[in-house]
């Protein structure tokens, strides 16, 4: 009898213990599922979908081709999240402005070697999402550079349409916090991916130099290349509108007209006719090296080989003008 009573008490005690454990177990399972789902999202849609091989003491991640991360460079410049960059822009003697097409076309060994041969400080201040006067004009007012030469990628630069990142950083009051969180995630991304590479993906990633603004690209394999082509038709309305905006922008630059160089990095469907019309309306010449057989890696940006060829030819053509302006008192 005593044995039977003891057994019943045992069973009852176990049931109470098990009953007490069930909520804790349930919460643990739910938390585990939530954490696993969050980790999966980071790996497939966030920064961990992208490569981490381009980080250096000079380079940060400017763009990750994943929906949960995307652009960082606009916020980095606008909110001063990469402080050395501001000094680099302010002290550059030659400042390049425009879109990511110019950035990639000039982020080359040829560019580095040209500026090293006759030491001149330069900075590539183009941006993805078709950088134009709306954002870059405001940055120039903020940074107050002392450039002696401006090189402008004219295609869609004198245009006041705002890209999504530009609208965010300039008009969204919560944007600064959002970009600061992105900056912090880069610290986690770099250290984690270097220790455990298998945890990170291989999506297209752009790293950017704080000293020169140059891009370093990773993960190009997900794109399909196409040859460069040229569209010689002229959009008269666009040319007139952009030329009018261009006159206002150029009048604010603290250099003489002969120290402003208009160019256009080629792509698939380069709008050469309209660009020439804009330059002509501004009383300037469009400097574009003529090179056959150029290729893009994605239909829009030059691949590495073509970028080297194009940038080398660009500095052979523009070099004398740059040197004259830099050497002026």
PDB file of C-alpha atoms in Angstrom:
ATOM      1  CA  UNK A   1       0.000   0.000   0.000  1.00  0.00           C
ATOM      2  CA  UNK A   2       2.760   2.376   0.998  1.00  0.00           C
ATOM      3  CA  UNK A   3       4.622   1.474  -2.200  1.00  0.00           C
ATOM      4  CA  UNK A   4       1.547   2.196  -4.338  1.00  0.00           C
ATOM      5  CA  UNK A   5       0.994   5.562  -2.612  1.00  0.00           C
ATOM      6  CA  UNK A   6       4.603   6.532  -3.129  1.00  0.00           C
ATOM      7  CA  UNK A   7       4.381   5.639  -6.809  1.00  0.00           C
ATOM      8  CA  UNK A   8       1.286   7.803  -7.223  1.00  0.00           C
ATOM      9  CA  UNK A   9       3.013  10.722  -5.549  1.00  0.00           C
ATOM     10  CA  UNK A  10       5.988  10.189  -7.865  1.00  0.00           C
ATOM     11  CA  UNK A  11       3.798  10.265 -10.977  1.00  0.00           C
ATOM     12  CA  UNK A  12       1.967  13.327  -9.713  1.00  0.00           C
ATOM     13  CA  UNK A  13       5.266  15.095  -8.998  1.00  0.00           C
ATOM     14  CA  UNK A  14       6.603  14.225 -12.443  1.00  0.00           C
ATOM     15  CA  UNK A  15       3.459  15.550 -14.078  1.00  0.00           C
ATOM     16  CA  UNK A  16       3.776  18.835 -12.199  1.00  0.00           C
ATOM     17  CA  UNK A  17       7.447  19.088 -13.158  1.00  0.00           C
ATOM     18  CA  UNK A  18       6.677  18.287 -16.798  1.00  0.00           C
ATOM     19  CA  UNK A  19       3.780  20.744 -16.752  1.00  0.00           C
ATOM     20  CA  UNK A  20       6.145  23.405 -15.429  1.00  0.00           C
ATOM     21  CA  UNK A  21       8.675  22.621 -18.125  1.00  0.00           C
ATOM     22  CA  UNK A  22       6.277  22.843 -21.067  1.00  0.00           C
ATOM     23  CA  UNK A  23       5.986  26.676 -21.198  1.00  0.00           C
ATOM     24  CA  UNK A  24       9.765  27.050 -20.942  1.00  0.00           C
ATOM     25  CA  UNK A  25      10.290  24.410 -23.619  1.00  0.00           C
ATOM     26  CA  UNK A  26       7.688  26.052 -25.862  1.00  0.00           C
ATOM     27  CA  UNK A  27       9.320  29.480 -25.446  1.00  0.00           C
ATOM     28  CA  UNK A  28      12.751  27.985 -26.199  1.00  0.00           C
ATOM     29  CA  UNK A  29      11.452  26.349 -29.377  1.00  0.00           C
ATOM     30  CA  UNK A  30       9.756  29.573 -30.522  1.00  0.00           C
ATOM     31  CA  UNK A  31      12.891  31.616 -29.824  1.00  0.00           C
ATOM     32  CA  UNK A  32      14.976  29.050 -31.669  1.00  0.00           C
ATOM     33  CA  UNK A  33      12.690  29.210 -34.699  1.00  0.00           C
ATOM     34  CA  UNK A  34      12.671  33.027 -34.652  1.00  0.00           C
ATOM     35  CA  UNK A  35      16.467  33.194 -34.407  1.00  0.00           C
ATOM     36  CA  UNK A  36      16.877  30.608 -37.164  1.00  0.00           C
ATOM     37  CA  UNK A  37      14.482  32.550 -39.412  1.00  0.00           C
ATOM     38  CA  UNK A  38      16.332  35.805 -38.681  1.00  0.00           C
ATOM     39  CA  UNK A  39      19.700  34.190 -39.376  1.00  0.00           C
ATOM     40  CA  UNK A  40      18.338  32.754 -42.635  1.00  0.00           C
ATOM     41  CA  UNK A  41      17.030  36.179 -43.664  1.00  0.00           C
ATOM     42  CA  UNK A  42      20.393  37.783 -42.895  1.00  0.00           C
ATOM     43  CA  UNK A  43      22.107  35.119 -44.962  1.00  0.00           C
ATOM     44  CA  UNK A  44      19.782  35.361 -47.970  1.00  0.00           C
ATOM     45  CA  UNK A  45      18.476  38.951 -47.922  1.00  0.00           C
ATOM     46  CA  UNK A  46      20.805  40.894 -45.615  1.00  0.00           C
ATOM     47  CA  UNK A  47      24.472  41.784 -45.495  1.00  0.00           C
ATOM     48  CA  UNK A  48      25.543  38.153 -45.013  1.00  0.00           C
ATOM     49  CA  UNK A  49      24.340  37.397 -48.540  1.00  0.00           C
ATOM     50  CA  UNK A  50      27.312  39.431 -49.770  1.00  0.00           C
ATOM     51  CA  UNK A  51      31.043  38.867 -49.965  1.00  0.00           C
ATOM     52  CA  UNK A  52      33.385  40.292 -47.355  1.00  0.00           C
ATOM     53  CA  UNK A  53      36.663  39.975 -49.259  1.00  0.00           C
ATOM     54  CA  UNK A  54      37.059  43.679 -50.028  1.00  0.00           C
ATOM     55  CA  UNK A  55      37.349  45.136 -46.550  1.00  0.00           C
ATOM     56  CA  UNK A  56      40.657  46.829 -45.730  1.00  0.00           C
ATOM     57  CA  UNK A  57      41.730  49.580 -43.356  1.00  0.00           C
ATOM     58  CA  UNK A  58      40.899  51.975 -46.214  1.00  0.00           C
ATOM     59  CA  UNK A  59      37.774  50.341 -47.670  1.00  0.00           C
ATOM     60  CA  UNK A  60      34.219  49.962 -46.402  1.00  0.00           C
ATOM     61  CA  UNK A  61      31.211  48.227 -47.947  1.00  0.00           C
ATOM     62  CA  UNK A  62      29.358  50.776 -50.106  1.00  0.00           C
ATOM     63  CA  UNK A  63      26.682  48.510 -51.566  1.00  0.00           C
ATOM     64  CA  UNK A  64      25.440  44.942 -51.051  1.00  0.00           C
ATOM     65  CA  UNK A  65      23.199  43.521 -53.777  1.00  0.00           C
ATOM     66  CA  UNK A  66      20.617  42.147 -51.348  1.00  0.00           C
ATOM     67  CA  UNK A  67      17.188  43.604 -50.623  1.00  0.00           C
ATOM     68  CA  UNK A  68      17.734  43.749 -46.882  1.00  0.00           C
ATOM     69  CA  UNK A  69      20.898  45.865 -47.098  1.00  0.00           C
ATOM     70  CA  UNK A  70      21.436  47.583 -50.461  1.00  0.00           C
ATOM     71  CA  UNK A  71      22.905  51.076 -50.393  1.00  0.00           C
ATOM     72  CA  UNK A  72      25.244  52.388 -47.702  1.00  0.00           C
ATOM     73  CA  UNK A  73      27.422  54.958 -49.511  1.00  0.00           C
ATOM     74  CA  UNK A  74      24.725  57.658 -49.763  1.00  0.00           C
ATOM     75  CA  UNK A  75      24.203  57.644 -46.000  1.00  0.00           C
ATOM     76  CA  UNK A  76      27.933  57.344 -45.340  1.00  0.00           C
ATOM     77  CA  UNK A  77      28.573  60.617 -47.223  1.00  0.00           C
ATOM     78  CA  UNK A  78      25.457  62.504 -46.180  1.00  0.00           C
ATOM     79  CA  UNK A  79      25.682  61.734 -42.454  1.00  0.00           C
ATOM     80  CA  UNK A  80      29.491  61.698 -42.219  1.00  0.00           C
ATOM     81  CA  UNK A  81      29.666  58.057 -41.132  1.00  0.00           C
ATOM     82  CA  UNK A  82      33.100  57.603 -42.734  1.00  0.00           C
ATOM     83  CA  UNK A  83      34.888  60.780 -41.497  1.00  0.00           C
ATOM     84  CA  UNK A  84      38.143  60.436 -43.502  1.00  0.00           C
ATOM     85  CA  UNK A  85      36.070  60.650 -46.684  1.00  0.00           C
ATOM     86  CA  UNK A  86      35.125  64.268 -46.062  1.00  0.00           C
ATOM     87  CA  UNK A  87      38.775  65.300 -45.764  1.00  0.00           C
ATOM     88  CA  UNK A  88      39.626  63.335 -48.906  1.00  0.00           C
ATOM     89  CA  UNK A  89      36.949  65.166 -50.897  1.00  0.00           C
ATOM     90  CA  UNK A  90      37.850  68.567 -49.466  1.00  0.00           C
ATOM     91  CA  UNK A  91      41.562  68.138 -50.236  1.00  0.00           C
ATOM     92  CA  UNK A  92      41.252  66.577 -53.694  1.00  0.00           C
ATOM     93  CA  UNK A  93      42.812  68.582 -56.492  1.00  0.00           C
ATOM     94  CA  UNK A  94      40.905  66.615 -59.120  1.00  0.00           C
ATOM     95  CA  UNK A  95      37.314  65.676 -58.325  1.00  0.00           C
ATOM     96  CA  UNK A  96      35.319  63.217 -60.434  1.00  0.00           C
ATOM     97  CA  UNK A  97      31.529  63.388 -60.115  1.00  0.00           C
ATOM     98  CA  UNK A  98      28.701  61.457 -61.715  1.00  0.00           C
ATOM     99  CA  UNK A  99      27.323  57.946 -61.638  1.00  0.00           C
ATOM    100  CA  UNK A 100      28.597  54.461 -60.833  1.00  0.00           C
ATOM    101  CA  UNK A 101      29.483  54.084 -64.521  1.00  0.00           C
ATOM    102  CA  UNK A 102      32.271  56.642 -64.137  1.00  0.00           C
ATOM    103  CA  UNK A 103      33.218  55.180 -60.755  1.00  0.00           C
ATOM    104  CA  UNK A 104      33.780  51.724 -62.193  1.00  0.00           C
ATOM    105  CA  UNK A 105      35.374  53.001 -65.404  1.00  0.00           C
ATOM    106  CA  UNK A 106      38.023  54.869 -63.387  1.00  0.00           C
ATOM    107  CA  UNK A 107      38.514  52.541 -60.411  1.00  0.00           C
ATOM    108  CA  UNK A 108      41.504  51.030 -62.161  1.00  0.00           C
ATOM    109  CA  UNK A 109      45.223  50.455 -62.010  1.00  0.00           C
ATOM    110  CA  UNK A 110      45.592  52.910 -64.900  1.00  0.00           C
ATOM    111  CA  UNK A 111      44.025  55.680 -62.802  1.00  0.00           C
ATOM    112  CA  UNK A 112      46.208  54.907 -59.780  1.00  0.00           C
ATOM    113  CA  UNK A 113      49.355  54.871 -61.886  1.00  0.00           C
ATOM    114  CA  UNK A 114      48.540  58.112 -63.691  1.00  0.00           C
ATOM    115  CA  UNK A 115      48.062  60.014 -60.448  1.00  0.00           C
ATOM    116  CA  UNK A 116      51.091  58.347 -58.857  1.00  0.00           C
ATOM    117  CA  UNK A 117      53.382  59.371 -61.708  1.00  0.00           C
ATOM    118  CA  UNK A 118      52.759  63.065 -61.017  1.00  0.00           C
ATOM    119  CA  UNK A 119      51.478  63.114 -57.426  1.00  0.00           C
ATOM    120  CA  UNK A 120      48.091  64.776 -57.470  1.00  0.00           C
ATOM    121  CA  UNK A 121      45.308  64.189 -54.962  1.00  0.00           C
ATOM    122  CA  UNK A 122      42.096  62.956 -56.535  1.00  0.00           C
ATOM    123  CA  UNK A 123      38.734  61.596 -55.466  1.00  0.00           C
ATOM    124  CA  UNK A 124      36.073  59.638 -57.343  1.00  0.00           C
ATOM    125  CA  UNK A 125      32.780  61.010 -56.006  1.00  0.00           C
ATOM    126  CA  UNK A 126      30.273  59.237 -58.225  1.00  0.00           C
ATOM    127  CA  UNK A 127      27.319  57.276 -56.854  1.00  0.00           C
ATOM    128  CA  UNK A 128      25.116  54.363 -57.745  1.00  0.00           C
ATOM    129  CA  UNK A 129      21.464  54.809 -58.702  1.00  0.00           C
ATOM    130  CA  UNK A 130      22.537  57.425 -61.300  1.00  0.00           C
ATOM    131  CA  UNK A 131      24.244  60.111 -59.231  1.00  0.00           C
ATOM    132  CA  UNK A 132      23.300  63.640 -60.276  1.00  0.00           C
ATOM    133  CA  UNK A 133      23.289  67.312 -59.236  1.00  0.00           C
ATOM    134  CA  UNK A 134      20.539  66.853 -56.664  1.00  0.00           C
ATOM    135  CA  UNK A 135      22.724  64.851 -54.289  1.00  0.00           C
ATOM    136  CA  UNK A 136      26.251  65.604 -55.421  1.00  0.00           C
ATOM    137  CA  UNK A 137      25.603  69.327 -55.683  1.00  0.00           C
ATOM    138  CA  UNK A 138      24.503  69.348 -52.049  1.00  0.00           C
ATOM    139  CA  UNK A 139      27.561  67.328 -51.041  1.00  0.00           C
ATOM    140  CA  UNK A 140      29.827  69.902 -52.692  1.00  0.00           C
ATOM    141  CA  UNK A 141      28.132  72.642 -50.662  1.00  0.00           C
ATOM    142  CA  UNK A 142      28.607  70.587 -47.499  1.00  0.00           C
ATOM    143  CA  UNK A 143      32.223  69.555 -48.102  1.00  0.00           C
ATOM    144  CA  UNK A 144      33.466  72.800 -49.708  1.00  0.00           C
ATOM    145  CA  UNK A 145      36.211  71.109 -51.777  1.00  0.00           C
ATOM    146  CA  UNK A 146      39.301  72.945 -53.030  1.00  0.00           C
ATOM    147  CA  UNK A 147      39.440  71.102 -56.335  1.00  0.00           C
ATOM    148  CA  UNK A 148      41.284  72.667 -59.253  1.00  0.00           C
ATOM    149  CA  UNK A 149      39.704  70.316 -61.812  1.00  0.00           C
ATOM    150  CA  UNK A 150      36.221  68.794 -62.067  1.00  0.00           C
ATOM    151  CA  UNK A 151      35.526  65.817 -64.305  1.00  0.00           C
ATOM    152  CA  UNK A 152      31.794  65.288 -64.811  1.00  0.00           C
ATOM    153  CA  UNK A 153      30.103  62.211 -66.228  1.00  0.00           C
ATOM    154  CA  UNK A 154      27.471  64.130 -68.178  1.00  0.00           C
ATOM    155  CA  UNK A 155      24.944  61.324 -68.821  1.00  0.00           C
ATOM    156  CA  UNK A 156      21.872  62.189 -66.709  1.00  0.00           C
ATOM    157  CA  UNK A 157      24.012  64.219 -64.309  1.00  0.00           C
ATOM    158  CA  UNK A 158      22.255  67.544 -64.936  1.00  0.00           C
ATOM    159  CA  UNK A 159      18.934  66.043 -63.935  1.00  0.00           C
ATOM    160  CA  UNK A 160      16.883  66.797 -60.833  1.00  0.00           C
ATOM    161  CA  UNK A 161      15.179  63.444 -60.411  1.00  0.00           C
ATOM    162  CA  UNK A 162      15.786  61.969 -56.967  1.00  0.00           C
ATOM    163  CA  UNK A 163      16.790  58.324 -56.645  1.00  0.00           C
ATOM    164  CA  UNK A 164      15.378  56.248 -53.800  1.00  0.00           C
ATOM    165  CA  UNK A 165      18.557  56.470 -51.626  1.00  0.00           C
ATOM    166  CA  UNK A 166      18.731  60.238 -52.195  1.00  0.00           C
ATOM    167  CA  UNK A 167      15.104  60.702 -51.096  1.00  0.00           C
ATOM    168  CA  UNK A 168      15.792  58.565 -48.039  1.00  0.00           C
ATOM    169  CA  UNK A 169      18.926  60.323 -46.773  1.00  0.00           C
ATOM    170  CA  UNK A 170      17.721  63.836 -47.571  1.00  0.00           C
ATOM    171  CA  UNK A 171      14.082  63.584 -46.483  1.00  0.00           C
ATOM    172  CA  UNK A 172      13.572  60.691 -44.060  1.00  0.00           C
ATOM    173  CA  UNK A 173      14.107  61.721 -40.418  1.00  0.00           C
ATOM    174  CA  UNK A 174      14.849  58.112 -39.409  1.00  0.00           C
ATOM    175  CA  UNK A 175      17.469  57.599 -42.128  1.00  0.00           C
ATOM    176  CA  UNK A 176      20.508  58.410 -40.005  1.00  0.00           C
ATOM    177  CA  UNK A 177      19.728  55.670 -37.478  1.00  0.00           C
ATOM    178  CA  UNK A 178      19.055  53.259 -40.311  1.00  0.00           C
ATOM    179  CA  UNK A 179      22.451  53.917 -41.901  1.00  0.00           C
ATOM    180  CA  UNK A 180      24.276  53.839 -38.575  1.00  0.00           C
ATOM    181  CA  UNK A 181      22.878  50.347 -38.013  1.00  0.00           C
ATOM    182  CA  UNK A 182      24.167  49.381 -41.471  1.00  0.00           C
ATOM    183  CA  UNK A 183      27.611  50.654 -40.506  1.00  0.00           C
ATOM    184  CA  UNK A 184      27.610  48.557 -37.318  1.00  0.00           C
ATOM    185  CA  UNK A 185      26.563  45.451 -39.248  1.00  0.00           C
ATOM    186  CA  UNK A 186      29.686  45.835 -41.389  1.00  0.00           C
ATOM    187  CA  UNK A 187      31.853  45.225 -38.317  1.00  0.00           C
ATOM    188  CA  UNK A 188      29.973  41.988 -37.636  1.00  0.00           C
ATOM    189  CA  UNK A 189      30.015  41.009 -41.304  1.00  0.00           C
ATOM    190  CA  UNK A 190      33.747  41.508 -41.735  1.00  0.00           C
ATOM    191  CA  UNK A 191      34.812  39.622 -38.605  1.00  0.00           C
ATOM    192  CA  UNK A 192      32.320  36.773 -39.046  1.00  0.00           C
ATOM    193  CA  UNK A 193      32.956  36.151 -42.729  1.00  0.00           C
ATOM    194  CA  UNK A 194      36.724  36.198 -42.307  1.00  0.00           C
ATOM    195  CA  UNK A 195      36.509  33.582 -39.556  1.00  0.00           C
ATOM    196  CA  UNK A 196      33.667  31.500 -40.992  1.00  0.00           C
ATOM    197  CA  UNK A 197      33.499  32.085 -44.787  1.00  0.00           C
ATOM    198  CA  UNK A 198      30.849  29.391 -45.270  1.00  0.00           C
ATOM    199  CA  UNK A 199      28.335  31.530 -43.348  1.00  0.00           C
ATOM    200  CA  UNK A 200      28.429  34.256 -45.998  1.00  0.00           C
ATOM    201  CA  UNK A 201      27.137  34.465 -49.552  1.00  0.00           C
ATOM    202  CA  UNK A 202      28.636  35.621 -52.815  1.00  0.00           C
ATOM    203  CA  UNK A 203      26.279  38.355 -53.974  1.00  0.00           C
ATOM    204  CA  UNK A 204      27.560  41.391 -55.874  1.00  0.00           C
ATOM    205  CA  UNK A 205      29.305  43.786 -53.477  1.00  0.00           C
ATOM    206  CA  UNK A 206      30.963  47.181 -53.885  1.00  0.00           C
ATOM    207  CA  UNK A 207      33.677  48.311 -51.489  1.00  0.00           C
ATOM    208  CA  UNK A 208      34.837  51.926 -51.515  1.00  0.00           C
ATOM    209  CA  UNK A 209      38.109  53.638 -50.634  1.00  0.00           C
ATOM    210  CA  UNK A 210      37.959  56.401 -48.041  1.00  0.00           C
ATOM    211  CA  UNK A 211      41.086  57.971 -49.525  1.00  0.00           C
ATOM    212  CA  UNK A 212      40.273  58.042 -53.246  1.00  0.00           C
ATOM    213  CA  UNK A 213      36.622  56.973 -53.466  1.00  0.00           C
ATOM    214  CA  UNK A 214      37.619  54.158 -55.848  1.00  0.00           C
ATOM    215  CA  UNK A 215      35.418  51.072 -56.072  1.00  0.00           C
ATOM    216  CA  UNK A 216      36.483  47.469 -55.533  1.00  0.00           C
ATOM    217  CA  UNK A 217      33.956  44.989 -56.951  1.00  0.00           C
ATOM    218  CA  UNK A 218      33.224  41.426 -55.857  1.00  0.00           C
ATOM    219  CA  UNK A 219      30.706  38.818 -56.994  1.00  0.00           C
ATOM    220  CA  UNK A 220      30.439  39.802 -60.657  1.00  0.00           C
ATOM    221  CA  UNK A 221      29.533  36.258 -61.683  1.00  0.00           C
ATOM    222  CA  UNK A 222      25.807  36.797 -61.172  1.00  0.00           C
ATOM    223  CA  UNK A 223      25.580  39.196 -64.138  1.00  0.00           C
ATOM    224  CA  UNK A 224      25.613  38.693 -67.884  1.00  0.00           C
ATOM    225  CA  UNK A 225      27.944  40.923 -69.876  1.00  0.00           C
ATOM    226  CA  UNK A 226      27.076  42.748 -73.094  1.00  0.00           C
ATOM    227  CA  UNK A 227      29.122  44.839 -75.523  1.00  0.00           C
ATOM    228  CA  UNK A 228      29.201  48.617 -75.357  1.00  0.00           C
ATOM    229  CA  UNK A 229      26.958  50.339 -77.892  1.00  0.00           C
ATOM    230  CA  UNK A 230      26.159  53.931 -78.789  1.00  0.00           C
ATOM    231  CA  UNK A 231      22.858  55.708 -79.389  1.00  0.00           C
ATOM    232  CA  UNK A 232      23.461  58.781 -81.541  1.00  0.00           C
ATOM    233  CA  UNK A 233      19.885  60.046 -81.535  1.00  0.00           C
ATOM    234  CA  UNK A 234      19.261  63.318 -79.698  1.00  0.00           C
ATOM    235  CA  UNK A 235      16.534  63.940 -77.138  1.00  0.00           C
ATOM    236  CA  UNK A 236      16.250  67.694 -77.726  1.00  0.00           C
ATOM    237  CA  UNK A 237      13.951  68.385 -74.775  1.00  0.00           C
ATOM    238  CA  UNK A 238      16.215  66.524 -72.342  1.00  0.00           C
ATOM    239  CA  UNK A 239      19.322  68.208 -73.758  1.00  0.00           C
ATOM    240  CA  UNK A 240      17.853  71.700 -73.380  1.00  0.00           C
ATOM    241  CA  UNK A 241      16.565  71.023 -69.873  1.00  0.00           C
ATOM    242  CA  UNK A 242      19.821  69.487 -68.671  1.00  0.00           C
ATOM    243  CA  UNK A 243      21.925  72.205 -70.267  1.00  0.00           C
ATOM    244  CA  UNK A 244      19.910  74.837 -68.375  1.00  0.00           C
ATOM    245  CA  UNK A 245      20.494  72.996 -65.093  1.00  0.00           C
ATOM    246  CA  UNK A 246      24.136  72.503 -66.047  1.00  0.00           C
ATOM    247  CA  UNK A 247      24.733  76.250 -66.493  1.00  0.00           C
ATOM    248  CA  UNK A 248      23.538  76.906 -62.956  1.00  0.00           C
ATOM    249  CA  UNK A 249      25.633  74.082 -61.519  1.00  0.00           C
ATOM    250  CA  UNK A 250      28.816  75.039 -63.381  1.00  0.00           C
ATOM    251  CA  UNK A 251      28.479  78.673 -62.298  1.00  0.00           C
ATOM    252  CA  UNK A 252      28.827  77.546 -58.668  1.00  0.00           C
ATOM    253  CA  UNK A 253      32.125  75.724 -59.204  1.00  0.00           C
ATOM    254  CA  UNK A 254      35.192  77.641 -58.079  1.00  0.00           C
ATOM    255  CA  UNK A 255      37.205  76.816 -61.220  1.00  0.00           C
ATOM    256  CA  UNK A 256      37.393  78.316 -64.684  1.00  0.00           C
ATOM    257  CA  UNK A 257      35.469  76.637 -67.527  1.00  0.00           C
ATOM    258  CA  UNK A 258      38.647  75.220 -69.081  1.00  0.00           C
ATOM    259  CA  UNK A 259      39.212  73.221 -65.875  1.00  0.00           C
ATOM    260  CA  UNK A 260      35.888  71.416 -66.141  1.00  0.00           C
ATOM    261  CA  UNK A 261      35.997  68.268 -68.271  1.00  0.00           C
ATOM    262  CA  UNK A 262      32.802  66.659 -69.517  1.00  0.00           C
ATOM    263  CA  UNK A 263      32.998  62.961 -70.299  1.00  0.00           C
ATOM    264  CA  UNK A 264      30.768  59.901 -70.345  1.00  0.00           C
ATOM    265  CA  UNK A 265      31.723  56.367 -69.417  1.00  0.00           C
ATOM    266  CA  UNK A 266      30.340  54.058 -72.124  1.00  0.00           C
ATOM    267  CA  UNK A 267      27.738  51.381 -71.490  1.00  0.00           C
ATOM    268  CA  UNK A 268      25.211  49.305 -73.359  1.00  0.00           C
ATOM    269  CA  UNK A 269      23.185  51.973 -75.171  1.00  0.00           C
ATOM    270  CA  UNK A 270      25.416  54.974 -74.385  1.00  0.00           C
ATOM    271  CA  UNK A 271      23.309  58.100 -75.040  1.00  0.00           C
ATOM    272  CA  UNK A 272      26.040  59.765 -77.061  1.00  0.00           C
ATOM    273  CA  UNK A 273      23.832  62.007 -79.196  1.00  0.00           C
ATOM    274  CA  UNK A 274      22.065  63.664 -76.259  1.00  0.00           C
ATOM    275  CA  UNK A 275      25.308  63.980 -74.279  1.00  0.00           C
ATOM    276  CA  UNK A 276      27.014  65.747 -77.178  1.00  0.00           C
ATOM    277  CA  UNK A 277      24.024  68.083 -77.498  1.00  0.00           C
ATOM    278  CA  UNK A 278      24.241  68.969 -73.786  1.00  0.00           C
ATOM    279  CA  UNK A 279      27.975  69.689 -74.042  1.00  0.00           C
ATOM    280  CA  UNK A 280      27.446  71.784 -77.164  1.00  0.00           C
ATOM    281  CA  UNK A 281      24.689  73.827 -75.485  1.00  0.00           C
ATOM    282  CA  UNK A 282      27.095  74.499 -72.617  1.00  0.00           C
ATOM    283  CA  UNK A 283      29.781  75.625 -75.076  1.00  0.00           C
ATOM    284  CA  UNK A 284      32.002  72.705 -74.127  1.00  0.00           C
ATOM    285  CA  UNK A 285      33.446  69.582 -75.730  1.00  0.00           C
ATOM    286  CA  UNK A 286      32.617  66.048 -74.651  1.00  0.00           C
ATOM    287  CA  UNK A 287      35.815  64.076 -74.101  1.00  0.00           C
ATOM    288  CA  UNK A 288      35.217  60.387 -74.799  1.00  0.00           C
ATOM    289  CA  UNK A 289      38.062  58.118 -75.944  1.00  0.00           C
ATOM    290  CA  UNK A 290      37.130  56.142 -79.051  1.00  0.00           C
ATOM    291  CA  UNK A 291      37.922  52.496 -78.360  1.00  0.00           C
ATOM    292  CA  UNK A 292      36.535  49.491 -80.178  1.00  0.00           C
ATOM    293  CA  UNK A 293      35.523  46.216 -78.575  1.00  0.00           C
ATOM    294  CA  UNK A 294      34.623  47.458 -75.102  1.00  0.00           C
ATOM    295  CA  UNK A 295      32.486  45.148 -72.963  1.00  0.00           C
ATOM    296  CA  UNK A 296      30.264  45.584 -69.902  1.00  0.00           C
ATOM    297  CA  UNK A 297      29.881  43.014 -67.143  1.00  0.00           C
ATOM    298  CA  UNK A 298      26.163  43.741 -66.685  1.00  0.00           C
ATOM    299  CA  UNK A 299      25.032  45.766 -69.710  1.00  0.00           C
ATOM    300  CA  UNK A 300      25.660  49.028 -67.851  1.00  0.00           C
ATOM    301  CA  UNK A 301      29.197  49.112 -66.399  1.00  0.00           C
ATOM    302  CA  UNK A 302      32.527  48.355 -68.051  1.00  0.00           C
ATOM    303  CA  UNK A 303      34.171  45.082 -67.134  1.00  0.00           C
ATOM    304  CA  UNK A 304      37.665  45.165 -65.637  1.00  0.00           C
ATOM    305  CA  UNK A 305      39.599  44.787 -68.881  1.00  0.00           C
ATOM    306  CA  UNK A 306      37.545  47.421 -70.681  1.00  0.00           C
ATOM    307  CA  UNK A 307      37.716  49.801 -67.723  1.00  0.00           C
ATOM    308  CA  UNK A 308      41.519  49.580 -67.766  1.00  0.00           C
ATOM    309  CA  UNK A 309      41.603  50.304 -71.499  1.00  0.00           C
ATOM    310  CA  UNK A 310      39.136  53.173 -71.274  1.00  0.00           C
ATOM    311  CA  UNK A 311      40.712  54.867 -68.240  1.00  0.00           C
ATOM    312  CA  UNK A 312      44.175  54.612 -69.777  1.00  0.00           C
ATOM    313  CA  UNK A 313      42.913  56.277 -72.957  1.00  0.00           C
ATOM    314  CA  UNK A 314      40.988  58.890 -70.961  1.00  0.00           C
ATOM    315  CA  UNK A 315      44.091  60.089 -69.096  1.00  0.00           C
ATOM    316  CA  UNK A 316      46.150  60.167 -72.268  1.00  0.00           C
ATOM    317  CA  UNK A 317      43.537  62.528 -73.723  1.00  0.00           C
ATOM    318  CA  UNK A 318      42.653  64.542 -70.611  1.00  0.00           C
ATOM    319  CA  UNK A 319      46.029  64.439 -68.854  1.00  0.00           C
ATOM    320  CA  UNK A 320      47.536  67.608 -70.364  1.00  0.00           C
ATOM    321  CA  UNK A 321      44.434  69.629 -69.485  1.00  0.00           C
ATOM    322  CA  UNK A 322      44.379  68.258 -65.919  1.00  0.00           C
ATOM    323  CA  UNK A 323      48.061  69.060 -65.420  1.00  0.00           C
ATOM    324  CA  UNK A 324      47.685  72.611 -66.721  1.00  0.00           C
ATOM    325  CA  UNK A 325      44.847  73.288 -64.286  1.00  0.00           C
ATOM    326  CA  UNK A 326      46.506  71.630 -61.285  1.00  0.00           C
ATOM    327  CA  UNK A 327      49.740  73.539 -61.871  1.00  0.00           C
ATOM    328  CA  UNK A 328      47.997  76.904 -62.115  1.00  0.00           C
ATOM    329  CA  UNK A 329      48.675  79.149 -59.100  1.00  0.00           C
TER     330      UNK A 329
END
